Coordinates of C-alpha atoms in Angstrom, one line a residue:
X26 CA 130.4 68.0 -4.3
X27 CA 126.7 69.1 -5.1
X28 CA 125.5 65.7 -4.7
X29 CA 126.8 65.0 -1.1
X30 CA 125.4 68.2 0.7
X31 CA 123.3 67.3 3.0
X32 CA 122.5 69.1 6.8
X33 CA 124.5 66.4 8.4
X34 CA 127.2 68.8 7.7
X35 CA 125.7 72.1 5.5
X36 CA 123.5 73.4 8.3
X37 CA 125.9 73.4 11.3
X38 CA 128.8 74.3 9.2
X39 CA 127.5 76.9 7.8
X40 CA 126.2 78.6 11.2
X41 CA 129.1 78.2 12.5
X42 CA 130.4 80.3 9.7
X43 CA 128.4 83.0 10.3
X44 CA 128.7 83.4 13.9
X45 CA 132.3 83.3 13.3
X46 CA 132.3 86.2 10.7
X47 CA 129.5 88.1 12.1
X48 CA 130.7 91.3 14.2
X49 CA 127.4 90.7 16.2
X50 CA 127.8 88.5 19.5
X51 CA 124.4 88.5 20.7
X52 CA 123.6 84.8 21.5
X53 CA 122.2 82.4 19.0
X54 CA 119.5 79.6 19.5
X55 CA 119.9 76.7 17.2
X56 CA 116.4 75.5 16.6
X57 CA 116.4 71.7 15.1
X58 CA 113.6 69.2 14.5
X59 CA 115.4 66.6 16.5
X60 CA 118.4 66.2 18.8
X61 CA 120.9 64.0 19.4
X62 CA 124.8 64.8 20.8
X63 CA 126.7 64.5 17.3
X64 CA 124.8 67.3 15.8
X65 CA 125.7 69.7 18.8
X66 CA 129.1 68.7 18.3
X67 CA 129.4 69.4 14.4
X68 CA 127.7 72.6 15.2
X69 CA 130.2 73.9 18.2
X70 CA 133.6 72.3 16.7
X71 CA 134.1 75.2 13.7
X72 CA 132.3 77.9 16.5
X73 CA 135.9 79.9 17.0
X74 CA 134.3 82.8 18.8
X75 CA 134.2 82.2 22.4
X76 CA 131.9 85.5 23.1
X77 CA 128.6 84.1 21.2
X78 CA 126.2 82.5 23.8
X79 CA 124.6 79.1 22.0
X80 CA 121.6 77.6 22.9
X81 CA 119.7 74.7 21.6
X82 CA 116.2 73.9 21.0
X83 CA 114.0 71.6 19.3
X84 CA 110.7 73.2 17.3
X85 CA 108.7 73.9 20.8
X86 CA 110.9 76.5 22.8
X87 CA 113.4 79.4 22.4
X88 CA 116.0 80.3 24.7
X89 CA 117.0 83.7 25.5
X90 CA 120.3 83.9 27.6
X91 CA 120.3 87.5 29.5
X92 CA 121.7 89.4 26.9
X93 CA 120.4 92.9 25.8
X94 CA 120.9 92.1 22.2
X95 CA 118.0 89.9 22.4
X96 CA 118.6 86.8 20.7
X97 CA 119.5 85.4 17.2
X98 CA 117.6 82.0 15.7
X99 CA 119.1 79.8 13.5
X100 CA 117.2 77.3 11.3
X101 CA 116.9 75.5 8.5
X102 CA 112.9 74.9 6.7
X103 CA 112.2 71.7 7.4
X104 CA 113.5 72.2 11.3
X105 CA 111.8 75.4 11.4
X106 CA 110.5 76.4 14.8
X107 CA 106.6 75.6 15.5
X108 CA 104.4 78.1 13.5
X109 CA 103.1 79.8 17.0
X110 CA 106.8 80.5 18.2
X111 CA 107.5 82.3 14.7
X112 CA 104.2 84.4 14.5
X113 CA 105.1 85.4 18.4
X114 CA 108.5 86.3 18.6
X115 CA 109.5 87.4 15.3
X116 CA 108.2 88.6 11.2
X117 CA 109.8 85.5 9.0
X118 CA 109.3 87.6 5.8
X119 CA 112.9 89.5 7.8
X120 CA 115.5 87.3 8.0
X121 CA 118.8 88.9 8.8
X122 CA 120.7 86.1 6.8
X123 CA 119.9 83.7 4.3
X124 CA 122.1 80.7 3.6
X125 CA 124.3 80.7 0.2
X126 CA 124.6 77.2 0.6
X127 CA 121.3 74.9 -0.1
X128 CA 120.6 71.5 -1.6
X129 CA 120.3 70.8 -4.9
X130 CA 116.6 71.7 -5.5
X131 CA 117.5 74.8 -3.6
X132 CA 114.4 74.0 -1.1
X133 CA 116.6 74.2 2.2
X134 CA 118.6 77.1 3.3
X135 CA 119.7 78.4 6.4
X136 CA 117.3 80.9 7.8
X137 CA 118.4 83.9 10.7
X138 CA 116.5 86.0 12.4
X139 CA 117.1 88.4 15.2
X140 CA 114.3 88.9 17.9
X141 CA 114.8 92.1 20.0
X142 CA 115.1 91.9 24.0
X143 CA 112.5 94.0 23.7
X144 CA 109.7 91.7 22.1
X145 CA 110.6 89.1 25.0
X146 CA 110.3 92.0 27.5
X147 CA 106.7 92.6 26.3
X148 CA 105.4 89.0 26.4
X149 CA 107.1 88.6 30.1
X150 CA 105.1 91.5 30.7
X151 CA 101.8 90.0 29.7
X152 CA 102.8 86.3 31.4
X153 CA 103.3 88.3 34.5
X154 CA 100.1 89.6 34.6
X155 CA 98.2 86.9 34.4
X156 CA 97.1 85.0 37.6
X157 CA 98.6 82.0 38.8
X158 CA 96.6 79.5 42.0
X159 CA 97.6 77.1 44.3
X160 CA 95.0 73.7 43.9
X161 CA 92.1 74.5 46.1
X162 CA 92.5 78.0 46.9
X163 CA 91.0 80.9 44.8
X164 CA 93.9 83.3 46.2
X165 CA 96.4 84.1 43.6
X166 CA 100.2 83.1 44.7
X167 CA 101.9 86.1 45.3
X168 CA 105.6 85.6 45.5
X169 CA 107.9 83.7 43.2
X170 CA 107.5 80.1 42.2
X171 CA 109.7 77.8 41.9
X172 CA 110.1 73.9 40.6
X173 CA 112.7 72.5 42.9
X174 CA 116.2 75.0 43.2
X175 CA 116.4 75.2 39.0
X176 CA 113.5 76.8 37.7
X177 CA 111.6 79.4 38.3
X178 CA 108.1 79.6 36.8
X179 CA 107.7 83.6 35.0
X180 CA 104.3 83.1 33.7
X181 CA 102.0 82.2 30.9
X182 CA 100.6 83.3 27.6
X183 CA 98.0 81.8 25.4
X184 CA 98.9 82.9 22.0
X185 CA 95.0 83.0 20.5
X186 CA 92.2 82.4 23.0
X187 CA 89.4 82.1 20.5
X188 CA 90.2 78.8 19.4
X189 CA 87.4 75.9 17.8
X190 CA 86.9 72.8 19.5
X191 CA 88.9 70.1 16.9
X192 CA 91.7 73.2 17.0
X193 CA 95.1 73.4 19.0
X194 CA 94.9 75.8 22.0
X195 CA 98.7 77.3 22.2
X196 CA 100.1 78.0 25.6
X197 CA 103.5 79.6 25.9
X198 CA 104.9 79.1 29.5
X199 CA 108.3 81.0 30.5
X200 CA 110.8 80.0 32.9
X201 CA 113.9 81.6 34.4
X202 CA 117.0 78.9 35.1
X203 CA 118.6 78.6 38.1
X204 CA 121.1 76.1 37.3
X205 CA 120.9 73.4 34.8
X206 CA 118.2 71.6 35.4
X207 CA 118.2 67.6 34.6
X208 CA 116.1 66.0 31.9
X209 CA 112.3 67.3 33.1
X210 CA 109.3 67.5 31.6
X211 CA 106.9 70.7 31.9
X212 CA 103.3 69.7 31.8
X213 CA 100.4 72.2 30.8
X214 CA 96.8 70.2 31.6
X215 CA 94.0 71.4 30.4
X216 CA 91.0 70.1 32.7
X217 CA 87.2 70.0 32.6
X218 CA 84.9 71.5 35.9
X219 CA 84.9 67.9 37.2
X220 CA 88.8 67.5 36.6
X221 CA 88.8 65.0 34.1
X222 CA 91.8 65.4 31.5
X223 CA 90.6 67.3 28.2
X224 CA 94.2 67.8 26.5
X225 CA 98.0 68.1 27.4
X226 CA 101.3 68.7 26.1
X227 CA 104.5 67.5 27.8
X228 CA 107.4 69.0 27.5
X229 CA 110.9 70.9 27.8
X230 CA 112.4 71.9 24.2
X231 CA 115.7 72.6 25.2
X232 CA 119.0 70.4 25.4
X233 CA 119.4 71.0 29.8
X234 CA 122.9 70.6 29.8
X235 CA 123.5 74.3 27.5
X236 CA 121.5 76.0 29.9
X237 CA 123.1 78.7 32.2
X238 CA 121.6 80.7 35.6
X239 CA 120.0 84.1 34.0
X240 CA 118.8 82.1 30.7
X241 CA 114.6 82.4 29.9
X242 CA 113.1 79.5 28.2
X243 CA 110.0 80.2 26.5
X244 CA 108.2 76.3 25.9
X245 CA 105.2 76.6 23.7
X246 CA 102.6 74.0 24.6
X247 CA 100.4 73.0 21.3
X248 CA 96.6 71.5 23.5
X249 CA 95.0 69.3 20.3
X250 CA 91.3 70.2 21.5
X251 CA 88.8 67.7 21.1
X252 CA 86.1 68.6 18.2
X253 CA 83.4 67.2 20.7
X254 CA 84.0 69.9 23.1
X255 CA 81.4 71.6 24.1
X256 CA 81.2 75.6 25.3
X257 CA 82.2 76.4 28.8
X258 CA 84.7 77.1 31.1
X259 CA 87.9 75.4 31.8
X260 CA 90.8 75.4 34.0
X261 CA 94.7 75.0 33.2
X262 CA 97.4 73.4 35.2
X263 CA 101.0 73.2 35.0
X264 CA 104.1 71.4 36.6
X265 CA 106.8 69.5 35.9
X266 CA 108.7 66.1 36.2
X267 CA 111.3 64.1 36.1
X268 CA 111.5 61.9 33.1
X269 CA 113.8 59.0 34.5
X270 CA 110.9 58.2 36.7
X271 CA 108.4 60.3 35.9
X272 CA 107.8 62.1 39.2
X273 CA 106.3 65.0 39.5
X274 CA 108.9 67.9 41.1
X275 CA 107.8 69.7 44.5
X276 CA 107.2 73.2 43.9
X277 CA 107.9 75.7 46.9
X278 CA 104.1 76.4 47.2
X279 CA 104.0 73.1 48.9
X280 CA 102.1 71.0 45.8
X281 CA 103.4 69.7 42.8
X282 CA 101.4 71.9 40.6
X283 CA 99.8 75.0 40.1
X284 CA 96.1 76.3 38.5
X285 CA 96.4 78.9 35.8
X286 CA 93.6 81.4 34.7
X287 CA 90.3 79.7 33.4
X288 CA 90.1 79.5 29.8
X289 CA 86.7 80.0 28.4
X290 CA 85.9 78.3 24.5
X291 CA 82.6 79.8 22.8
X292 CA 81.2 77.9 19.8
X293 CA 79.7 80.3 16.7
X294 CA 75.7 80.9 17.5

């Protein structure tokens, strides 16, 4: 009936449709605006193909199992993933399907798009590079880091470094899973030369239980600057914790977090 659509059942159904009649089994990354279990279930009961890797994610992250195919994302407009993730990882003007089914107004269809191993490749590439620093040491780590025996940490990105004060300051993290991890929190700090607290964004997108050894999360962590900010220098931190009690998880460089590059913001002359 036209009247009782709504994507309580539309959304997930018809995804599950489409994996199911889709030749293509690369894996597919359900992005939604919130999550609770019955949604995950509505969307995995019609799933008949066993073959199709399914992640989930809310708005802030993408999950690429290690496929060659790259990955697939599934969303519909209002859920859409965060506008930094989009202009990073794929061109929305090229969805590879559009939803036949959509509310009455027509204002909600299901959106696809596929995102090449390839483009993940390349930002690896560049969160590789970029330097990573145990607290009080101006030595960059060399070796692989890891946040306890399920994560290890790949590297960082910041999406646009020229960014005003009163603007959001958009750091992509990546992480390589070890084994399901339980309910954490990533942190990215962003701290003044005196170490005082300037901005943060807490968080782990991703529903922990779906995750599989091999899988790369890519968490997007939005910084809402302050517009008082002045010009200088500033230095980034990141770690993670637990969110039943909020502790902070030992990495295996011996601390509980680590120092990223400096970010420097310039104000117009």
């Amino acid at each position: 009936h036209p009247e009782a659509y709504w994507m309580s059942d539309a959304y997930y159904d018809e995804t599950a449709h489409y994996i199911n009649r889709s030749p293509d089994s690369t894996p597919l990354n359900f992005v939604a605006d919130w999550y609770v279990p019955w949604r995950k279930t509505n969307l995995e009961r019609p799933i008949q193909r066993k073959d199709v890797a399914v992640r989930w994610t809310i708005k802030n992250a993408f999950v690429f199992p290690d496929d060659p195919g790259g990955l697939r994302v599934a969303f519909q407009v209002l859920a859409a993933p965060t506008s930094a993730l989009l202009e990073a990882f794929l061109d929305p003007d090229a969805p590879i399907y559009v939803g036949a089914r959509a509310d009455t107004q027509g204002l909600r269809p299901l959106y696809i798009y596929h995102i090449p191993r390839a483009e993940l490749d390349t930002h690896l590439a560049a969160a590789r590079s970029a330097d990573v620093f145990a607290p009080g040491s101006e030595t960059p780590i060399d070796g692989p880091v890891e946040v306890g025996d399920f994560l290890q940490f790949l590297g960082y990105e910041i999406a646009e470094p020229y960014v005003p004060a009163d603007g959001n300051l958009q750091v992509f993290t990546y992480w390589r899973v070890l084994q399901p991890p339980p309910e954490i929190a990533i942190f990215v700090h962003l701290l003044a030369p005196d170490g005082n607290l300037i901005a943060q964004y807490d968080g782990f997108s991703v529903v922990a239980s779906d995750l599989a050894p091999g899988d790369t999360v890519v968490q997007l962590h939005p910084l809402a600057l302050p517009p008082s900010l002045p010009a200088g220098s500033y230095r980034l931190a990141v770690g993670a914790y637990t969110r039943a009690d909020l502790q902070r998880i030992p990495l295996n460089t011996g601390t509980d977090h680590l120092y990223l590059e400096s970010w420097q913001l310039e104000h117009d002359s």
